[in-house]
Amino acid sequence: MDTLAAQLLSRRVLEMEESATLKMAQLARNLASQGHQVINLSLGEPDFDTPVHIKEAAKKALDDGYTKYSPVAGLVELRQAIVRKFKRDNDLDFSINQIVVSNGAKQSLANLSLALLNEGDEAVILAPYWVSYYEIVRLGGGKPVVVKAGIEQDFKVTPEQLEAAITPNTKFVLFSSPCNPTGSVYSKEELKGLADVIARYENVFIIADEIYEYINFTDQHASIGAFDNVRERTITVNGFAKGFAMTGWRLGFLGAPAWIAEACTKIQGQITSGANTFAQKAGAYALEADLQPTYQMRDAFQRRRDLTLQLLEDIPGMLCNYPQGAFYVFPDISYYFGKTDGNTIIQNADDLAMYILEQAHVAVVSGSGFGADECLRISFAASDEELIEASRRIKGALGKLY
Ligand code: PMP
Ligand code: GLU
């Protein structure tokens, strides 16, 4: 870093890690712009376009004049649709003043962190975790406390592990299910185990990130906030990016106790205001329209999950779990540590991800940013052809390591 930046930038940003997913996606773009045929399996983004009926709703909203500021917490119409969605899909009872719509689930999480954490507060993050959790907690001034589950437990933390991490300073517990990056899905019984632990600690909240809710191959999405003993203390975050293939629209939301929702609205009101108005109109429509296109995308992801696992089985040292949701596999690749192609020694997952990018021109993300340095994240939100070609190339590159 140049010295001016090191001297003059805030400690906040100097101490912040860049998003590993976005960084890898950019490296892949750079390589592609040099004329290489890069297969990008790094970014967690559906490769499908937004369903036509949702795009039509946004076009109509534009024509109808939805071009002005919306209320900070979101259009009443969208918040009402979210209240109904939470009831319909999740058995969660919110009223409209408990809903805040944001520029993506990422902003919902950032709002929460800024609203809830003080210096010294701890946030328990179940690992492997989504990259931004760690830095968002630090940005809010909190201390991330990571509780890790390895592949041998399907990357799912047990109630005993969770209990051991809770201290008098714990403010909330944060996790995603279906999980980015592992694809693991906590069953209703497993969530009850976690809820029963948290219920014993009066001032501990839960932030349940359910953005992959509709990409669940078990057909059994369960929301931890639906258990009576934690209902009043659970904040459920969700968004349109994954289930509706709307990543670029920037639309997410949360349901929370009213005083937390109010605090998030206050923060958002000073930083970004209400989310894009015509996107919100389309979002309201999407939630209550036919979900068939969403289910079709889910079915395609499930088929690609099976294809990807089958392809990876053919590559030595790729130890996989059986992802039940989202669109990632997260193989343990520690088999390759210490190996070399004669030039580079692979010390860790960062090295292996760079090696695969450089040698195979396939972008995947190191597990280190997700709290699992022995793993790689591979997105299967790509065509069959890309997945087949990527695995062929990865196999070739890894075959040179000894
Ligand atoms: N949570 C998880 C687990 C995610 O994978 C993502 C990916 N973008 C987000 C939150 C943020 O979603 P959004 O694009 O709505 O900000
Ligand atoms: N959530 C996606 C991912 O994990 C998108 C990139 C990002 O926002 O980090 O890759």
Short mmCIF file of C-alpha atoms and ligand atoms in Angstrom, two decimals:
data_model
loop_
_atom_site.label_atom_id
_atom_site.label_comp_id
_atom_site.label_asym_id
_atom_site.label_seq_id
_atom_site.Cartn_x
_atom_site.Cartn_y
_atom_site.Cartn_z
CA MET A 1 0.00 0.00 0.00
CA ASP A 2 1.34 3.47 -0.72
CA THR A 3 2.42 5.48 2.28
CA LEU A 4 -0.17 8.23 1.84
CA ALA A 5 -2.96 5.67 2.09
CA ALA A 6 -1.32 4.00 5.09
CA GLN A 7 -0.98 7.38 6.83
CA LEU A 8 -4.28 8.98 5.98
CA LEU A 9 -6.94 6.32 5.66
CA SER A 10 -9.07 5.46 8.66
CA ARG A 11 -8.05 2.59 10.91
CA ARG A 12 -11.46 1.16 10.14
CA VAL A 13 -10.63 0.60 6.50
CA LEU A 14 -6.95 -0.18 7.00
CA GLU A 15 -7.88 -3.01 9.30
CA MET A 16 -10.61 -4.31 7.02
CA GLU A 17 -10.03 -7.33 4.78
CA GLU A 18 -11.24 -7.02 1.22
CA SER A 19 -14.14 -9.38 0.36
CA ALA A 20 -12.48 -12.62 -0.78
CA THR A 21 -15.32 -13.44 -3.16
CA LEU A 22 -15.33 -10.06 -4.87
CA LYS A 23 -11.53 -10.03 -5.01
CA MET A 24 -11.38 -13.40 -6.75
CA ALA A 25 -14.14 -12.40 -9.16
CA GLN A 26 -12.08 -9.33 -10.08
CA LEU A 27 -8.89 -11.35 -10.57
CA ALA A 28 -10.85 -13.63 -12.90
CA ARG A 29 -12.16 -10.64 -14.86
CA ASN A 30 -8.62 -9.24 -15.15
CA LEU A 31 -7.31 -12.53 -16.50
CA ALA A 32 -10.22 -12.75 -18.94
CA SER A 33 -9.53 -9.21 -20.16
CA GLN A 34 -6.03 -10.36 -21.10
CA GLY A 35 -7.66 -12.77 -23.53
CA HIS A 36 -7.68 -15.95 -21.41
CA GLN A 37 -10.69 -18.27 -21.41
CA VAL A 38 -11.46 -18.05 -17.73
CA ILE A 39 -14.23 -20.10 -16.12
CA ASN A 40 -15.48 -18.11 -13.19
CA LEU A 41 -16.82 -20.29 -10.38
CA SER A 42 -15.95 -17.72 -7.72
CA LEU A 43 -18.85 -15.33 -7.35
CA GLY A 44 -21.97 -16.55 -5.60
CA GLU A 45 -24.44 -15.44 -8.19
CA PRO A 46 -27.16 -17.35 -10.07
CA ASP A 47 -26.24 -17.56 -13.74
CA PHE A 48 -29.93 -17.21 -14.62
CA ASP A 49 -31.51 -13.94 -15.62
CA THR A 50 -34.24 -12.44 -13.42
CA PRO A 51 -37.60 -14.05 -14.38
CA VAL A 52 -39.39 -12.04 -17.07
CA HIS A 53 -42.54 -11.34 -15.04
CA ILE A 54 -40.44 -9.61 -12.35
CA LYS A 55 -38.65 -7.48 -14.93
CA GLU A 56 -42.03 -6.56 -16.41
CA ALA A 57 -43.22 -5.45 -12.97
CA ALA A 58 -40.20 -3.14 -12.65
CA LYS A 59 -40.79 -1.69 -16.12
CA LYS A 60 -44.41 -1.04 -15.27
CA ALA A 61 -43.37 0.59 -11.97
CA LEU A 62 -41.09 2.93 -13.90
CA ASP A 63 -43.88 3.80 -16.32
CA ASP A 64 -46.22 4.37 -13.39
CA GLY A 65 -43.82 6.94 -11.93
CA TYR A 66 -42.16 4.97 -9.13
CA THR A 67 -39.06 7.05 -9.57
CA LYS A 68 -39.03 9.01 -6.32
CA TYR A 69 -37.60 8.35 -2.86
CA SER A 70 -39.35 5.60 -0.95
CA PRO A 71 -39.85 5.64 2.82
CA VAL A 72 -36.50 4.70 4.41
CA ALA A 73 -37.78 1.34 5.70
CA GLY A 74 -39.35 0.49 2.34
CA LEU A 75 -42.62 0.90 0.46
CA VAL A 76 -45.62 -0.06 2.58
CA GLU A 77 -46.74 -2.39 -0.19
CA LEU A 78 -43.44 -4.31 -0.13
CA ARG A 79 -43.29 -4.46 3.64
CA GLN A 80 -46.84 -5.83 3.71
CA ALA A 81 -45.83 -8.49 1.17
CA ILE A 82 -42.81 -9.36 3.33
CA VAL A 83 -45.00 -9.69 6.42
CA ARG A 84 -47.22 -12.13 4.49
CA LYS A 85 -44.19 -13.99 3.11
CA PHE A 86 -42.71 -14.45 6.60
CA LYS A 87 -46.04 -15.87 7.78
CA ARG A 88 -46.62 -18.04 4.72
CA ASP A 89 -43.15 -19.54 4.40
CA ASN A 90 -41.55 -19.24 7.82
CA ASP A 91 -44.26 -19.19 10.47
CA LEU A 92 -42.89 -15.82 11.61
CA ASP A 93 -45.23 -13.14 12.91
CA PHE A 94 -44.11 -9.64 12.14
CA SER A 95 -46.01 -6.43 11.65
CA ILE A 96 -45.04 -3.85 9.10
CA ASN A 97 -43.09 -1.69 11.60
CA GLN A 98 -40.78 -4.66 12.17
CA ILE A 99 -39.64 -4.87 8.55
CA VAL A 100 -36.76 -2.89 7.02
CA VAL A 101 -35.96 -3.12 3.32
CA SER A 102 -32.36 -2.40 2.31
CA ASN A 103 -29.94 -2.32 -0.60
CA GLY A 104 -29.35 -6.04 -0.37
CA ALA A 105 -29.11 -8.42 2.56
CA LYS A 106 -25.55 -7.22 2.96
CA GLN A 107 -26.82 -3.81 4.01
CA SER A 108 -29.39 -5.41 6.33
CA LEU A 109 -26.50 -7.17 8.08
CA ALA A 110 -24.40 -4.01 8.21
CA ASN A 111 -27.33 -2.07 9.68
CA LEU A 112 -27.71 -4.70 12.39
CA SER A 113 -24.06 -4.69 13.24
CA LEU A 114 -24.01 -0.90 13.52
CA ALA A 115 -27.25 -0.90 15.49
CA LEU A 116 -26.43 -3.62 18.01
CA LEU A 117 -22.71 -3.70 18.71
CA ASN A 118 -20.65 -1.64 21.11
CA GLU A 119 -16.94 -1.85 21.67
CA GLY A 120 -16.26 -5.08 23.53
CA ASP A 121 -19.45 -6.83 22.43
CA GLU A 122 -18.98 -10.26 20.94
CA ALA A 123 -20.73 -11.73 17.94
CA VAL A 124 -20.65 -15.50 17.71
CA ILE A 125 -20.26 -16.50 14.07
CA LEU A 126 -20.85 -20.10 13.10
CA ALA A 127 -18.11 -21.21 10.73
CA PRO A 128 -17.64 -21.84 7.91
CA TYR A 129 -19.34 -18.47 7.49
CA TRP A 130 -20.08 -16.11 4.65
CA VAL A 131 -17.05 -13.86 4.05
CA SER A 132 -18.59 -10.55 4.95
CA TYR A 133 -19.89 -11.54 8.41
CA TYR A 134 -16.49 -11.21 10.00
CA GLU A 135 -15.71 -7.78 8.63
CA ILE A 136 -19.23 -6.46 9.11
CA VAL A 137 -19.01 -7.35 12.81
CA ARG A 138 -15.64 -5.63 13.08
CA LEU A 139 -16.97 -2.60 11.25
CA GLY A 140 -19.66 -2.34 13.92
CA GLY A 141 -16.92 -2.33 16.57
CA GLY A 142 -17.66 -5.86 17.75
CA LYS A 143 -15.42 -8.82 18.28
CA PRO A 144 -16.09 -11.86 16.09
CA VAL A 145 -16.01 -15.13 18.03
CA VAL A 146 -15.78 -17.96 15.55
CA VAL A 147 -17.20 -21.40 16.33
CA LYS A 148 -16.08 -23.84 13.73
CA ALA A 149 -17.61 -27.04 12.42
CA GLY A 150 -15.50 -29.20 10.12
CA ILE A 151 -16.55 -31.42 7.27
CA GLU A 152 -16.78 -34.43 9.62
CA GLN A 153 -19.85 -32.80 11.19
CA ASP A 154 -21.26 -31.64 7.86
CA PHE A 155 -20.00 -28.15 8.74
CA LYS A 156 -22.78 -27.75 11.33
CA VAL A 157 -22.09 -26.46 14.82
CA THR A 158 -23.53 -28.46 17.74
CA PRO A 159 -25.44 -26.94 20.68
CA GLU A 160 -22.49 -27.83 22.95
CA GLN A 161 -20.03 -25.96 20.76
CA LEU A 162 -22.33 -22.96 20.66
CA GLU A 163 -22.83 -22.94 24.41
CA ALA A 164 -19.08 -22.97 25.00
CA ALA A 165 -18.69 -19.79 22.92
CA ILE A 166 -21.31 -17.69 24.69
CA THR A 167 -20.00 -15.25 27.31
CA PRO A 168 -21.55 -12.33 29.21
CA ASN A 169 -20.37 -10.13 26.31
CA THR A 170 -22.21 -12.05 23.59
CA LYS A 171 -24.64 -9.83 21.72
CA PHE A 172 -25.79 -12.11 18.93
CA VAL A 173 -25.20 -15.36 17.12
CA LEU A 174 -24.96 -15.11 13.34
CA PHE A 175 -25.22 -17.85 10.73
CA SER A 176 -26.75 -18.77 7.39
CA SER A 177 -28.85 -21.81 6.55
CA PRO A 178 -28.77 -22.98 3.79
CA CYS A 179 -25.17 -22.04 4.32
CA ASN A 180 -22.84 -20.06 2.12
CA PRO A 181 -20.17 -21.50 1.65
CA THR A 182 -20.93 -25.12 2.61
CA GLY A 183 -24.45 -25.72 1.29
CA SER A 184 -25.28 -27.33 4.63
CA VAL A 185 -28.83 -26.97 5.87
CA TYR A 186 -29.66 -27.06 9.57
CA SER A 187 -32.71 -29.29 10.09
CA LYS A 188 -35.58 -28.16 12.32
CA GLU A 189 -34.27 -30.40 15.11
CA GLU A 190 -30.74 -29.02 14.79
CA LEU A 191 -32.07 -25.47 14.90
CA LYS A 192 -34.09 -26.34 17.98
CA GLY A 193 -30.89 -27.49 19.66
CA LEU A 194 -29.27 -24.11 18.96
CA ALA A 195 -32.40 -22.19 19.95
CA ASP A 196 -32.59 -24.04 23.28
CA VAL A 197 -29.05 -22.93 24.11
CA ILE A 198 -29.61 -19.30 23.16
CA ALA A 199 -32.94 -19.19 25.00
CA ARG A 200 -31.03 -19.64 28.24
CA TYR A 201 -29.14 -16.35 27.70
CA GLU A 202 -31.60 -13.52 27.99
CA ASN A 203 -29.70 -10.79 26.17
CA VAL A 204 -28.36 -12.82 23.26
CA PHE A 205 -29.99 -12.29 19.87
CA ILE A 206 -29.96 -14.47 16.78
CA ILE A 207 -29.34 -13.16 13.30
CA ALA A 208 -30.59 -15.84 10.93
CA ASP A 209 -29.50 -15.22 7.34
CA GLU A 210 -31.97 -17.11 5.18
CA ILE A 211 -31.07 -15.65 1.81
CA TYR A 212 -30.74 -19.15 0.30
CA GLU A 213 -34.14 -20.22 1.62
CA TYR A 214 -35.54 -20.99 -1.82
CA ILE A 215 -32.44 -22.90 -2.92
CA ASN A 216 -32.99 -25.78 -0.57
CA PHE A 217 -32.95 -29.30 -1.96
CA THR A 218 -34.46 -30.85 1.16
CA ASP A 219 -37.77 -28.99 0.73
CA GLN A 220 -37.66 -28.42 4.47
CA HIS A 221 -36.54 -24.91 5.16
CA ALA A 222 -36.87 -24.18 8.84
CA SER A 223 -36.56 -20.75 10.47
CA ILE A 224 -35.00 -20.61 13.91
CA GLY A 225 -37.15 -17.58 14.75
CA ALA A 226 -40.25 -19.77 14.67
CA PHE A 227 -39.34 -21.43 17.97
CA ASP A 228 -41.30 -19.78 20.77
CA ASN A 229 -38.35 -19.58 23.14
CA VAL A 230 -36.33 -17.34 20.76
CA ARG A 231 -39.12 -15.78 18.65
CA GLU A 232 -38.78 -12.37 20.29
CA ARG A 233 -35.00 -12.39 19.96
CA THR A 234 -34.50 -13.50 16.40
CA ILE A 235 -33.80 -11.21 13.50
CA THR A 236 -34.43 -12.90 10.18
CA VAL A 237 -32.54 -11.57 7.17
CA ASN A 238 -33.47 -12.44 3.62
CA GLY A 239 -33.33 -10.96 0.14
CA PHE A 240 -34.15 -11.28 -3.51
CA ALA A 241 -30.66 -11.89 -4.90
CA LYS A 242 -30.50 -15.67 -4.85
CA GLY A 243 -34.00 -17.13 -5.03
CA PHE A 244 -35.18 -14.68 -7.66
CA ALA A 245 -31.85 -14.23 -9.47
CA MET A 246 -31.86 -10.51 -8.65
CA THR A 247 -28.29 -9.92 -7.46
CA GLY A 248 -27.87 -6.64 -9.32
CA TRP A 249 -31.17 -5.20 -8.16
CA ARG A 250 -29.84 -4.74 -4.61
CA LEU A 251 -32.85 -5.64 -2.55
CA GLY A 252 -32.82 -7.32 0.85
CA PHE A 253 -34.84 -7.14 4.04
CA LEU A 254 -35.08 -8.09 7.67
CA GLY A 255 -37.75 -8.77 10.24
CA ALA A 256 -36.80 -7.83 13.82
CA PRO A 257 -38.19 -6.60 17.12
CA ALA A 258 -39.65 -3.16 16.41
CA TRP A 259 -36.98 -1.26 18.38
CA ILE A 260 -34.21 -2.97 16.37
CA ALA A 261 -36.03 -2.31 13.09
CA GLU A 262 -36.33 1.35 14.11
CA ALA A 263 -32.62 1.55 14.87
CA CYS A 264 -31.76 0.02 11.49
CA THR A 265 -34.07 2.51 9.78
CA LYS A 266 -32.36 5.39 11.61
CA ILE A 267 -28.93 4.23 10.46
CA GLN A 268 -30.07 3.62 6.91
CA GLY A 269 -31.75 7.03 6.86
CA GLN A 270 -28.40 8.68 7.46
CA ILE A 271 -26.40 6.53 5.07
CA THR A 272 -28.40 5.44 2.03
CA SER A 273 -32.16 6.10 2.51
CA GLY A 274 -34.79 3.77 1.09
CA ALA A 275 -33.86 1.14 -1.49
CA ASN A 276 -34.56 1.62 -5.19
CA THR A 277 -38.28 2.37 -5.50
CA PHE A 278 -39.13 0.56 -8.72
CA ALA A 279 -37.07 -2.46 -7.64
CA GLN A 280 -39.18 -2.55 -4.49
CA LYS A 281 -42.37 -2.59 -6.56
CA ALA A 282 -41.01 -5.53 -8.51
CA GLY A 283 -39.95 -7.23 -5.30
CA ALA A 284 -43.44 -6.92 -3.84
CA TYR A 285 -44.80 -8.49 -6.97
CA ALA A 286 -42.15 -11.27 -6.99
CA LEU A 287 -42.98 -12.43 -3.47
CA GLU A 288 -46.61 -13.05 -4.30
CA ALA A 289 -46.34 -14.12 -7.92
CA ASP A 290 -45.98 -17.69 -9.13
CA LEU A 291 -42.81 -19.17 -7.59
CA GLN A 292 -42.46 -21.71 -10.39
CA PRO A 293 -39.46 -19.95 -12.02
CA THR A 294 -37.74 -20.00 -8.61
CA TYR A 295 -38.41 -23.72 -8.23
CA GLN A 296 -37.12 -24.35 -11.74
CA MET A 297 -33.86 -22.60 -10.88
CA ARG A 298 -33.64 -24.59 -7.66
CA ASP A 299 -34.12 -27.84 -9.59
CA ALA A 300 -31.39 -26.82 -12.03
CA PHE A 301 -29.02 -26.10 -9.11
CA GLN A 302 -29.82 -29.47 -7.58
CA ARG A 303 -28.99 -31.25 -10.83
CA ARG A 304 -25.74 -29.28 -11.09
CA ARG A 305 -24.90 -30.10 -7.49
CA ASP A 306 -25.08 -33.78 -8.42
CA LEU A 307 -23.03 -33.23 -11.57
CA THR A 308 -20.39 -31.26 -9.68
CA LEU A 309 -20.06 -33.87 -6.95
CA GLN A 310 -19.73 -36.57 -9.58
CA LEU A 311 -17.04 -34.58 -11.40
CA LEU A 312 -15.10 -33.86 -8.21
CA GLU A 313 -15.19 -37.51 -7.18
CA ASP A 314 -12.88 -38.10 -10.07
CA ILE A 315 -10.25 -35.70 -8.72
CA PRO A 316 -8.01 -37.02 -5.91
CA GLY A 317 -7.96 -35.08 -2.65
CA MET A 318 -11.33 -33.33 -3.05
CA LEU A 319 -13.20 -34.35 0.06
CA CYS A 320 -16.80 -33.11 -0.22
CA ASN A 321 -19.86 -33.04 2.00
CA TYR A 322 -23.29 -33.39 0.44
CA PRO A 323 -24.63 -29.84 0.09
CA GLN A 324 -28.37 -29.64 0.67
CA GLY A 325 -28.84 -26.08 -0.50
CA ALA A 326 -27.31 -22.92 -2.01
CA PHE A 327 -25.03 -23.42 -5.02
CA TYR A 328 -21.61 -24.20 -3.64
CA VAL A 329 -19.44 -27.18 -2.86
CA PHE A 330 -16.77 -26.64 -0.26
CA PRO A 331 -14.24 -29.45 -0.58
CA ASP A 332 -11.54 -30.02 2.01
CA ILE A 333 -8.38 -29.87 -0.09
CA SER A 334 -5.75 -30.17 2.64
CA TYR A 335 -4.48 -33.28 0.79
CA TYR A 336 -2.58 -30.84 -1.46
CA PHE A 337 -0.80 -28.90 1.28
CA GLY A 338 2.96 -29.28 1.02
CA LYS A 339 2.79 -30.46 -2.59
CA THR A 340 4.53 -28.65 -5.43
CA ASP A 341 4.60 -28.53 -9.22
CA GLY A 342 8.35 -27.96 -9.05
CA ASN A 343 7.96 -24.16 -8.81
CA THR A 344 5.25 -23.31 -6.33
CA ILE A 345 4.71 -25.00 -2.99
CA ILE A 346 1.07 -25.12 -1.96
CA GLN A 347 1.04 -24.04 1.67
CA ASN A 348 -2.65 -23.33 2.12
CA ALA A 349 -5.99 -22.85 0.40
CA ASP A 350 -5.05 -19.34 -0.80
CA ASP A 351 -2.10 -20.83 -2.64
CA LEU A 352 -4.23 -23.57 -4.15
CA ALA A 353 -6.92 -21.14 -5.34
CA MET A 354 -4.22 -18.97 -6.99
CA TYR A 355 -2.56 -22.03 -8.49
CA ILE A 356 -5.88 -23.18 -10.00
CA LEU A 357 -6.55 -19.68 -11.34
CA GLU A 358 -3.14 -19.36 -12.92
CA GLN A 359 -2.70 -22.90 -14.18
CA ALA A 360 -6.27 -23.90 -15.03
CA HIS A 361 -7.84 -20.48 -15.56
CA VAL A 362 -10.67 -21.47 -13.27
CA ALA A 363 -11.63 -19.07 -10.48
CA VAL A 364 -12.65 -20.59 -7.15
CA VAL A 365 -12.40 -18.99 -3.71
CA SER A 366 -10.04 -19.97 -0.91
CA GLY A 367 -11.77 -21.15 2.25
CA SER A 368 -9.64 -18.81 4.36
CA GLY A 369 -12.08 -15.93 3.94
CA PHE A 370 -14.88 -18.22 5.14
CA GLY A 371 -13.08 -19.32 8.29
CA ALA A 372 -11.94 -22.67 6.85
CA ASP A 373 -8.40 -22.59 5.57
CA GLU A 374 -8.50 -26.25 4.54
CA CYS A 375 -11.25 -25.75 1.96
CA LEU A 376 -12.05 -24.20 -1.41
CA ARG A 377 -15.43 -22.82 -2.42
CA ILE A 378 -16.61 -23.78 -5.88
CA SER A 379 -19.83 -22.27 -7.17
CA PHE A 380 -21.91 -24.52 -9.41
CA ALA A 381 -24.09 -21.65 -10.61
CA ALA A 382 -22.71 -22.27 -14.09
CA SER A 383 -23.62 -24.29 -17.16
CA ASP A 384 -22.98 -28.04 -17.39
CA GLU A 385 -20.39 -27.36 -20.08
CA GLU A 386 -18.52 -24.92 -17.87
CA LEU A 387 -18.62 -27.28 -14.91
CA ILE A 388 -17.33 -30.18 -16.98
CA GLU A 389 -14.58 -28.14 -18.58
CA ALA A 390 -13.61 -26.55 -15.24
CA SER A 391 -13.24 -29.91 -13.54
CA ARG A 392 -11.21 -31.23 -16.46
CA ARG A 393 -8.84 -28.28 -16.14
CA ILE A 394 -8.64 -28.46 -12.35
CA LYS A 395 -7.91 -32.16 -12.52
CA GLY A 396 -5.11 -31.50 -15.02
CA ALA A 397 -3.54 -28.76 -12.90
CA LEU A 398 -3.79 -30.68 -9.63
CA GLY A 399 -2.37 -33.75 -11.34
CA LYS A 400 0.90 -31.87 -11.73
CA LEU A 401 1.33 -31.49 -7.96
CA TYR A 402 3.47 -34.03 -6.15
N1 PMP B 1 -25.79 -13.44 2.99
C1 PMP B 1 -25.25 -14.47 2.32
C2 PMP B 1 -25.09 -15.78 3.02
C3 PMP B 1 -24.85 -14.32 0.98
O1 PMP B 1 -24.31 -15.34 0.33
C4 PMP B 1 -25.00 -13.07 0.37
C5 PMP B 1 -24.49 -12.97 -1.04
N2 PMP B 1 -24.59 -11.90 -1.71
C6 PMP B 1 -25.57 -12.03 1.11
C7 PMP B 1 -25.94 -12.25 2.41
C8 PMP B 1 -25.76 -10.67 0.56
O2 PMP B 1 -26.82 -10.63 -0.33
P1 PMP B 1 -27.22 -9.33 -1.14
O3 PMP B 1 -26.73 -9.52 -2.52
O4 PMP B 1 -28.72 -9.32 -1.05
O5 PMP B 1 -26.62 -8.15 -0.46
N1 GLU B 2 -22.72 -13.60 -1.73
C1 GLU B 2 -22.02 -13.87 -2.94
C2 GLU B 2 -20.79 -14.69 -2.64
O1 GLU B 2 -20.65 -15.17 -1.59
C3 GLU B 2 -21.78 -12.62 -3.73
C4 GLU B 2 -20.48 -11.90 -3.51
C5 GLU B 2 -20.47 -11.13 -2.26
O2 GLU B 2 -21.33 -10.27 -2.07
O3 GLU B 2 -19.59 -11.43 -1.47
O4 GLU B 2 -20.01 -14.90 -3.51
#
